[in-house]
Coordinates of C-alpha atoms in Angstrom, one line a residue:
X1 CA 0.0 0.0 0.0
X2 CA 0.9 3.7 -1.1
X3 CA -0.2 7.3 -0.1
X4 CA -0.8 8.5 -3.0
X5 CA -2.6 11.9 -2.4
X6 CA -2.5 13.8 0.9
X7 CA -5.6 16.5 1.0
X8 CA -5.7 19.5 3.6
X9 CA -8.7 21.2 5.0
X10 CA -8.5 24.4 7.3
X11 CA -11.9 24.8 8.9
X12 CA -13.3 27.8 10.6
X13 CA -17.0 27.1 12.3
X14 CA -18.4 30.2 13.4
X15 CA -19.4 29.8 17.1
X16 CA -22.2 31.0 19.2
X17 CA -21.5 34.2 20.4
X18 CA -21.0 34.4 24.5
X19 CA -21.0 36.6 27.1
X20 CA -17.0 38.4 26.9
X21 CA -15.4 38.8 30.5
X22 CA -14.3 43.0 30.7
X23 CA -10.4 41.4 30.1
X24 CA -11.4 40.1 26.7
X25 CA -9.2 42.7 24.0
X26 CA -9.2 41.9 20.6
X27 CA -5.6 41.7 18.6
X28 CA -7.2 41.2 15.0
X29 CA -10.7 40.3 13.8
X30 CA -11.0 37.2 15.0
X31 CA -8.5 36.9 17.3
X32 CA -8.6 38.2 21.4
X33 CA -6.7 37.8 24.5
X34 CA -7.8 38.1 28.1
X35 CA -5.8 40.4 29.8
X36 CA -4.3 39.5 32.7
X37 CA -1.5 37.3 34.1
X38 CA -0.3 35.2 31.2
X39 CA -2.7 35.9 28.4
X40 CA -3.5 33.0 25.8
X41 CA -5.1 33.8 22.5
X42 CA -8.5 32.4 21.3
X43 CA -10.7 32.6 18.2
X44 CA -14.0 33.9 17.4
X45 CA -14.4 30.5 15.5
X46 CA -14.0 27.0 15.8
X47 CA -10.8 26.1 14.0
X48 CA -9.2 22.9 13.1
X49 CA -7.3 21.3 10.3
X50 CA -8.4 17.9 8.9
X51 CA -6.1 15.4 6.6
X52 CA -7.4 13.1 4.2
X53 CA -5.2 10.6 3.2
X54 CA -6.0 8.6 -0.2
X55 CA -4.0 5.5 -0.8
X56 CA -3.7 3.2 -4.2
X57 CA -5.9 0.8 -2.7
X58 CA -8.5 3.1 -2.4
X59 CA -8.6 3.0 1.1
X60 CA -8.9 6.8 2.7
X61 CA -8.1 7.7 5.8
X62 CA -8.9 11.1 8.1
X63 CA -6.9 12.9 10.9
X64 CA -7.2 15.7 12.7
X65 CA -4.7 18.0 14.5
X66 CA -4.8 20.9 17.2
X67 CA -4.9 24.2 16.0
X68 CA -7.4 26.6 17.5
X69 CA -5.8 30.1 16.2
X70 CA -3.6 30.1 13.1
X71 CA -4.3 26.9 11.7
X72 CA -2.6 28.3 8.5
X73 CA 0.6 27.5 10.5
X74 CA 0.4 23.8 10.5
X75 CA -1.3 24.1 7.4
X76 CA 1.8 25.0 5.4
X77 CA 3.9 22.5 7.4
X78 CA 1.6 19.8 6.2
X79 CA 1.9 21.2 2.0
X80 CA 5.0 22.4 2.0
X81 CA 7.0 19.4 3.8
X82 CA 5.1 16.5 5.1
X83 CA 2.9 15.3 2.9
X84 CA 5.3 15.4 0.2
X85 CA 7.7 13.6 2.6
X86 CA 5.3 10.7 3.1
X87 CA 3.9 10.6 -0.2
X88 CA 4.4 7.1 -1.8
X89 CA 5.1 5.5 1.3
X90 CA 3.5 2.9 3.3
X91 CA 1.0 4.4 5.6
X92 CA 0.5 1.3 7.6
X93 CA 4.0 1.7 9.2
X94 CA 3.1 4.0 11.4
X95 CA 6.1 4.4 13.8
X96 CA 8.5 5.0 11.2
X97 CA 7.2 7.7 9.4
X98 CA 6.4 9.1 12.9
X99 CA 10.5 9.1 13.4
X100 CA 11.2 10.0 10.0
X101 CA 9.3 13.3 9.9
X102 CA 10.6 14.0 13.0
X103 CA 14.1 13.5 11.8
X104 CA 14.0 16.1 9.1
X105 CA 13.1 19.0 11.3
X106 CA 15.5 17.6 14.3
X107 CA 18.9 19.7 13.2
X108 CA 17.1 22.5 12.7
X109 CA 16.1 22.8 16.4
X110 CA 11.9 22.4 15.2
X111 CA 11.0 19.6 17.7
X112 CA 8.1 20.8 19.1
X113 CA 5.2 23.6 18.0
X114 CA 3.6 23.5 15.0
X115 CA 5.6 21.0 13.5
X116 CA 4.7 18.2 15.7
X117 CA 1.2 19.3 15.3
X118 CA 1.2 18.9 11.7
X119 CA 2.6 15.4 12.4
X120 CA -0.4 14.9 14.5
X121 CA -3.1 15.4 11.9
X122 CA -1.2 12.6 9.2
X123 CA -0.4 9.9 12.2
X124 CA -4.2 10.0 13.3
X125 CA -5.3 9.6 9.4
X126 CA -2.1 6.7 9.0
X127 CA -4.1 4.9 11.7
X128 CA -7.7 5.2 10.1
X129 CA -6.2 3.8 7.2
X130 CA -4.5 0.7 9.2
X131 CA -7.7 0.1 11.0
X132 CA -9.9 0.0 7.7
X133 CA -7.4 -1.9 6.1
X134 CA -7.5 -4.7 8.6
X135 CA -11.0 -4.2 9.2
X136 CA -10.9 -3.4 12.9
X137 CA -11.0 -1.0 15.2
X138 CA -7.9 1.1 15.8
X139 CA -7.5 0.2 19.6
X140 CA -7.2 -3.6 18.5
X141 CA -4.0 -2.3 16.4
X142 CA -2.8 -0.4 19.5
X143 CA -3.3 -3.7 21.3
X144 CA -6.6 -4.6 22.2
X145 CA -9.5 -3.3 24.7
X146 CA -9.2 -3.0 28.0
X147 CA -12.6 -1.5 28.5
X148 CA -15.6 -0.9 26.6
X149 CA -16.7 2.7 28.3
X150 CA -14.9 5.5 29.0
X151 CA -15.7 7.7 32.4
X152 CA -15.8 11.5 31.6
X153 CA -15.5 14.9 33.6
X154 CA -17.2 17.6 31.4
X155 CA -14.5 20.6 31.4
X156 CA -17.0 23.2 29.7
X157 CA -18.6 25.0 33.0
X158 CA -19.7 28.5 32.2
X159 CA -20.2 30.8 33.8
X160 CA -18.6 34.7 34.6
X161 CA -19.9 34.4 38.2
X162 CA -19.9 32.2 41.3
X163 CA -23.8 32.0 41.0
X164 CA -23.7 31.4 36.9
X165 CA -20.7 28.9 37.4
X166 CA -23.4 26.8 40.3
X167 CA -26.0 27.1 38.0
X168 CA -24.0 25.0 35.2
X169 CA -22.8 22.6 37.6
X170 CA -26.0 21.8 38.3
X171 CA -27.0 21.4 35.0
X172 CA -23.9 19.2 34.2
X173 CA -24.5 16.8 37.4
X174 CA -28.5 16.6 36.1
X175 CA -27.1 15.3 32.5
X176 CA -25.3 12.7 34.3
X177 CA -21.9 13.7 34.5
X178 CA -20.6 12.8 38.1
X179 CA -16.8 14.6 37.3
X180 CA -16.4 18.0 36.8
X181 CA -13.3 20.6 35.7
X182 CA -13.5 24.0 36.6
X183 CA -10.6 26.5 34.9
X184 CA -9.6 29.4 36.5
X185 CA -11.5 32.8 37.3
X186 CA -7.8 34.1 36.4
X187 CA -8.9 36.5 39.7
X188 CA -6.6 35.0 41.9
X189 CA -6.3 31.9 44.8
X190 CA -8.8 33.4 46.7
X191 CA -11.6 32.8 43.6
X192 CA -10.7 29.7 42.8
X193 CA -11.1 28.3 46.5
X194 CA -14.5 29.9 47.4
X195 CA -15.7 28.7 43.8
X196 CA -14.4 25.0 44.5
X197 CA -15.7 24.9 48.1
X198 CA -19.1 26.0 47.2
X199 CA -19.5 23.1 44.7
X200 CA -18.1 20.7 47.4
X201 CA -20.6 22.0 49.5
X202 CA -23.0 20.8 47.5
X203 CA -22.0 18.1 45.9
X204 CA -19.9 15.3 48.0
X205 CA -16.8 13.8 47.1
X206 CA -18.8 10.5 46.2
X207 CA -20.9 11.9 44.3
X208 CA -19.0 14.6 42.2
X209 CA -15.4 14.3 41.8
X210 CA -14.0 18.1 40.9
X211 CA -10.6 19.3 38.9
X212 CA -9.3 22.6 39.1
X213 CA -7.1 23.9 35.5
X214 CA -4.6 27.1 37.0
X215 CA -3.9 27.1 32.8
X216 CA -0.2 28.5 34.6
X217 CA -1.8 31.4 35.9
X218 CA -0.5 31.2 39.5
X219 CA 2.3 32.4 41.5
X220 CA 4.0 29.8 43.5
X221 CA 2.9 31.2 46.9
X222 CA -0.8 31.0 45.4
X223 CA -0.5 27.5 43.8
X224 CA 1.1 26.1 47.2
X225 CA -1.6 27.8 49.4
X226 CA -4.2 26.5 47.5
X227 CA -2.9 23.3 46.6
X228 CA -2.8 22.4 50.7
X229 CA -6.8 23.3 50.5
X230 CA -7.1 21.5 47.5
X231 CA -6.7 18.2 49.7
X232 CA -9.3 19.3 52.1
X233 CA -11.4 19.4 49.2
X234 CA -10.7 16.5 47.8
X235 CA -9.8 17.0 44.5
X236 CA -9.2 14.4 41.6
X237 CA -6.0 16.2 39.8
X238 CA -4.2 20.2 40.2
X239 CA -4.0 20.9 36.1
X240 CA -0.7 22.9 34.6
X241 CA -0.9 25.6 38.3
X242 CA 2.5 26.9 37.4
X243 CA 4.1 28.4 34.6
X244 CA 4.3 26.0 31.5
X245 CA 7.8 25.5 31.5
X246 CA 8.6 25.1 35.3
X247 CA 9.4 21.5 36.0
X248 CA 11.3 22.0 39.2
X249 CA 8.1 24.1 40.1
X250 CA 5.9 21.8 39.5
X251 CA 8.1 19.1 41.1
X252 CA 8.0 20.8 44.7
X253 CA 4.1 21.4 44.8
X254 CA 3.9 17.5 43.5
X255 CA 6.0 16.7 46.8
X256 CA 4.2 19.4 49.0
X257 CA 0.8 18.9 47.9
X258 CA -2.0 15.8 48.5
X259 CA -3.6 16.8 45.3
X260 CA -2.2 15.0 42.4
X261 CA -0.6 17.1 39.6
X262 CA -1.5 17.1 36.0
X263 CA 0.6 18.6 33.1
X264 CA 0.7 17.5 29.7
X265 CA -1.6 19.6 26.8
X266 CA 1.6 22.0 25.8
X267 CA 4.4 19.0 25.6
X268 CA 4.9 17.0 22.5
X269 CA 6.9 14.4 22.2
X270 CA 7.7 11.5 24.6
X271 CA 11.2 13.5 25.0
X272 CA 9.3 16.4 26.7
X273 CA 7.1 14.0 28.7
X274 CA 10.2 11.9 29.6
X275 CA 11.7 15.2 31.5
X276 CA 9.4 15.8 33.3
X277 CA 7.8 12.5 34.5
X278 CA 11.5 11.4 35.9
X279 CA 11.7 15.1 37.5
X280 CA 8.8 14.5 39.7
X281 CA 6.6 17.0 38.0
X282 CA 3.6 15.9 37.2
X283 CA 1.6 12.6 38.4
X284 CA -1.4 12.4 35.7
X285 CA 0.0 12.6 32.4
X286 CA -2.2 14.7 29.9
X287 CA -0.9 14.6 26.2
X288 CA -3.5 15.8 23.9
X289 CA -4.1 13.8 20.6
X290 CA -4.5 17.4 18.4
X291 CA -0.6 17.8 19.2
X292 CA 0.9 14.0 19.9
X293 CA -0.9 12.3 17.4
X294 CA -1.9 8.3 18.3
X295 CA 1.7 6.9 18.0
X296 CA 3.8 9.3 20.1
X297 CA 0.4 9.1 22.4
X298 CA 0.8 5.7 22.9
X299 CA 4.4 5.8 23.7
X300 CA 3.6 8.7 26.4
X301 CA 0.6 6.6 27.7
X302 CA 3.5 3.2 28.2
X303 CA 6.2 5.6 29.8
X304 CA 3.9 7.3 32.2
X305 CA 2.4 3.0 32.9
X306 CA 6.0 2.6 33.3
X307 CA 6.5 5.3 36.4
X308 CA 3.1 4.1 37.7
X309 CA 1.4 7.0 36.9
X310 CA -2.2 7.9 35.3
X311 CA -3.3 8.8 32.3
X312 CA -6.0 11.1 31.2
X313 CA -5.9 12.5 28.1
X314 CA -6.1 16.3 27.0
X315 CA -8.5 17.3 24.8
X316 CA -9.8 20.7 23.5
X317 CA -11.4 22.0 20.7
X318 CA -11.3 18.8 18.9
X319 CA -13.7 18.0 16.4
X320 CA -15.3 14.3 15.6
X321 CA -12.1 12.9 14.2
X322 CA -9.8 14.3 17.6
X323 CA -12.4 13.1 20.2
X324 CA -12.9 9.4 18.1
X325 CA -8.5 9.0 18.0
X326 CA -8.4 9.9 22.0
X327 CA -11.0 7.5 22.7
X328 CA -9.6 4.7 20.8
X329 CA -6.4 5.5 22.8
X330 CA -8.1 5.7 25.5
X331 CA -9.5 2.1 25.2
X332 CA -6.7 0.6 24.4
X333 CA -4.2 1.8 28.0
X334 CA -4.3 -0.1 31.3
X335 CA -3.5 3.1 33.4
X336 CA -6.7 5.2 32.3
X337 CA -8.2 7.7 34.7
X338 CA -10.7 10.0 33.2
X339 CA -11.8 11.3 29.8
X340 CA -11.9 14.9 29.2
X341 CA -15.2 15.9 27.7
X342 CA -15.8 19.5 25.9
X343 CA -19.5 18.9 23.8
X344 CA -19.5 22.6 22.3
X345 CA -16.9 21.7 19.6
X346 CA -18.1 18.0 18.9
X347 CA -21.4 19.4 18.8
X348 CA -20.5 22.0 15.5
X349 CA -19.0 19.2 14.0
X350 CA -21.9 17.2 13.6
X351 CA -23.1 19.8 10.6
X352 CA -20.6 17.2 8.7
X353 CA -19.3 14.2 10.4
X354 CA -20.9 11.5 12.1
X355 CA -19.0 9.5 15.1
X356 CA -19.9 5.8 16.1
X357 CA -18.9 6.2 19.6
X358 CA -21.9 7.1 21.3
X359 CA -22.3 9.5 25.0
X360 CA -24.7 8.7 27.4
X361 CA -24.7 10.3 31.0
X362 CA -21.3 11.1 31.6
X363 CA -19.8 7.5 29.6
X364 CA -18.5 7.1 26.5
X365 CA -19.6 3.7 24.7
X366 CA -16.5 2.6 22.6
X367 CA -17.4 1.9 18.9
X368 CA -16.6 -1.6 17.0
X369 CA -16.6 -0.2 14.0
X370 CA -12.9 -0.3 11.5
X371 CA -10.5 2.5 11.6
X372 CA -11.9 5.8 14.0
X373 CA -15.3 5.2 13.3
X374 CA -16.3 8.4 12.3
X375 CA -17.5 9.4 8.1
X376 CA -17.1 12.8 6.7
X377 CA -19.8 14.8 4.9
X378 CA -17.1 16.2 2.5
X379 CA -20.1 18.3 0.6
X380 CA -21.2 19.7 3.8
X381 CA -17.4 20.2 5.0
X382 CA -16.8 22.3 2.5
X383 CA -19.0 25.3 3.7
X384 CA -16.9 25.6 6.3
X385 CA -13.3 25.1 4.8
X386 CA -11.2 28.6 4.6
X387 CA -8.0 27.4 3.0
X388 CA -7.6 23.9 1.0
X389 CA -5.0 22.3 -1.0
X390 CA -4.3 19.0 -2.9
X391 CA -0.9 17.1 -2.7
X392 CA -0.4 14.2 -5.1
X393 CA 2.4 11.9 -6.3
X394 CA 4.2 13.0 -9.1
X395 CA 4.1 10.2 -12.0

């Protein structure tokens, strides 16, 4: 078997418009920061980038990476180096053309970013292929099924208020959900614990298990402070509280702390992971499909089984494709803790993809179908594509 056409689609849904904190400062027309301690840009719009990959056995296969502002980034990566890279090769061996588009970036210092992201989107569509090819699912590839339903925490709580943020708890717990992630106020330790508290106050730790994402927003003498109330609390895992590259950071509050601590959406590559899993620095590993893709996933997954530590896997914005790869993933690792669940973005992408894993209060069922699992309305795709381009093999 041969890739013999690589396809790339930059999609921009536009999203339901929501109520903007005061912080919220727009940098272009679509793009906007929150002001505040360690800004991070968002869009206006849903964005993603899929990958179709067409082979000469007519086999297709559809990945998905990461890439929630700029997706014209990767984008270019993808025409301009990888997909002619892998064009004409096998995309059944998955691991080395992992490695060897890694390689050819490697001197250069690009090991990382958008690179790695672009990487993401072809692996996930290599494995779609593989699956379809042997007509099974892709967690029997990865090495079979150690369950059949996946346990999720719903990590979209809105909310600009303590009162708005209780109301959507509430709604979340009557849907069925019994895990919850709350993301910062961005106002400060003192936020953050009254919002926490109040939930536990309603909502026992055996009956509602609560996260807290600090998205690196706090100082050390906040993330300590809290962290030690944290245990009172009860919670299930302390997300990224320090700044994004602080390992030895991260490494004392692991020690100090009962709470475990999670890190893992802005690494890549099992490298990254590897420095800061023997440092002490995090104890649930969170890679995110979007920017790992299913092969270095896997390897991340092994190496954090391998220090005894859990795994629950990132997820963002991802789209039908993204959610279906994590949950294949997710099926197919003994040290599973918890599957992050955001509907908003699934939800738009059901205007042109249909998934076969199915939700039900709070639990994923895992699908049985080959490959992902999940078909592409390419007509109805295309009213939502902003940039596409066709690479081919050259006769």
């Amino acid at each position: 078997m041969k890739i013999t056409k690589i396809e790339v689609f930059v999609v921009k849904i536009p999203s339901i418009p929501t109520a903007s904190p005061n912080t919220k400062r727009y940098i272009t027309d679509d793009y906007f920061i929150n002001e505040g301690r360690r800004s991070c840009i968002y869009s206006d719009k849903l964005e993603t980038i899929f990958v179709k990959v067409c082979t000469d056995e007519g086999i297709e296969g559809w990945g998905e990476l990461l890439a929630p502002t700029n997706p014209e980034v990767a984008a270019a990566v993808i025409k301009g180096h990888l997909a002619p890279l892998v064009i004409g090769e096998n995309p059944l061996e998955t691991q080395f053309l992992w490695d060897k588009m890694l390689d050819t970036l490697r001197e250069r210092g690009y090991t990382g970013g958008y690179l790695v992201d672009a990487m993401a989107g072809l692996d996930v569509a290599f494995w779609d292929i593989k699956g379809k090819a042997f007509n099974l699912p892709v967690y029997m590839l990865l090495g079979g099924q150690y369950r059949d339903q996946l346990r999720c925490y719903c990590s979209s709580v809105p909310g600009r208020t303590l009162e708005e943020r209780l109301e959507s708890v509430d709604r979340i717990v009557e849907q069925g959900y019994d895990a919850i992630k709350i993301h910062t106020f961005g106002k400060g330790k003192t936020a953050d614990l009254d919002m926490l508290s109040a939930i536990r106050k309603r909502y026992t730790a055996d009956k509602l298990d609560l996260m807290l994402d600090g998205h690196g927003k706090y100082t050390h003498s906040e993330a300590f402070s809290l962290g030690r109330a944290l245990g009172d609390l009860d919670l299930l895992f302390f997300e990224t509280p320090l700044t994004f590259e602080d390992i030895q950071g991260h490494r004392k509050l692991a020690d100090a702390i009962d709470t475990a601590v999670a890190v893992g959406e802005p690494l890549r590559t099992i490298y990254t992971f590897r420095d800061w899993i023997t440092a002490g620095a995090l104890e649930v590993a969170q890679p995110d499909l979007g920017r790992n893709g299913i092969t270095e996933m896997m390897r991340i997954a092994h190496l954090a089984e391998a220090h005894h530590l859990a795994f629950a896997p990132h997820l963002s914005v991802h789209q039908a494709v993204g959610v279906a790869a994590t949950v294949h993933i997710s099926a197919a690792i003994s040290n599973f803790l918890i599957f992050e669940y955001q509907p908003n973005a699934l939800k738009a992408s059901e205007q042109y993809s249909t998934a076969s894993f199915t939700m039900n209060k709070g639990t994923i069922q895992v699908p049985t179908d080959p490959g992902l699992g999940v078909t592409i309305d390419e007509q109805e795709l295309r009213k939502f594509v902003a940039d596409y381009a066709v690479i081919q093999a050259t006769q």
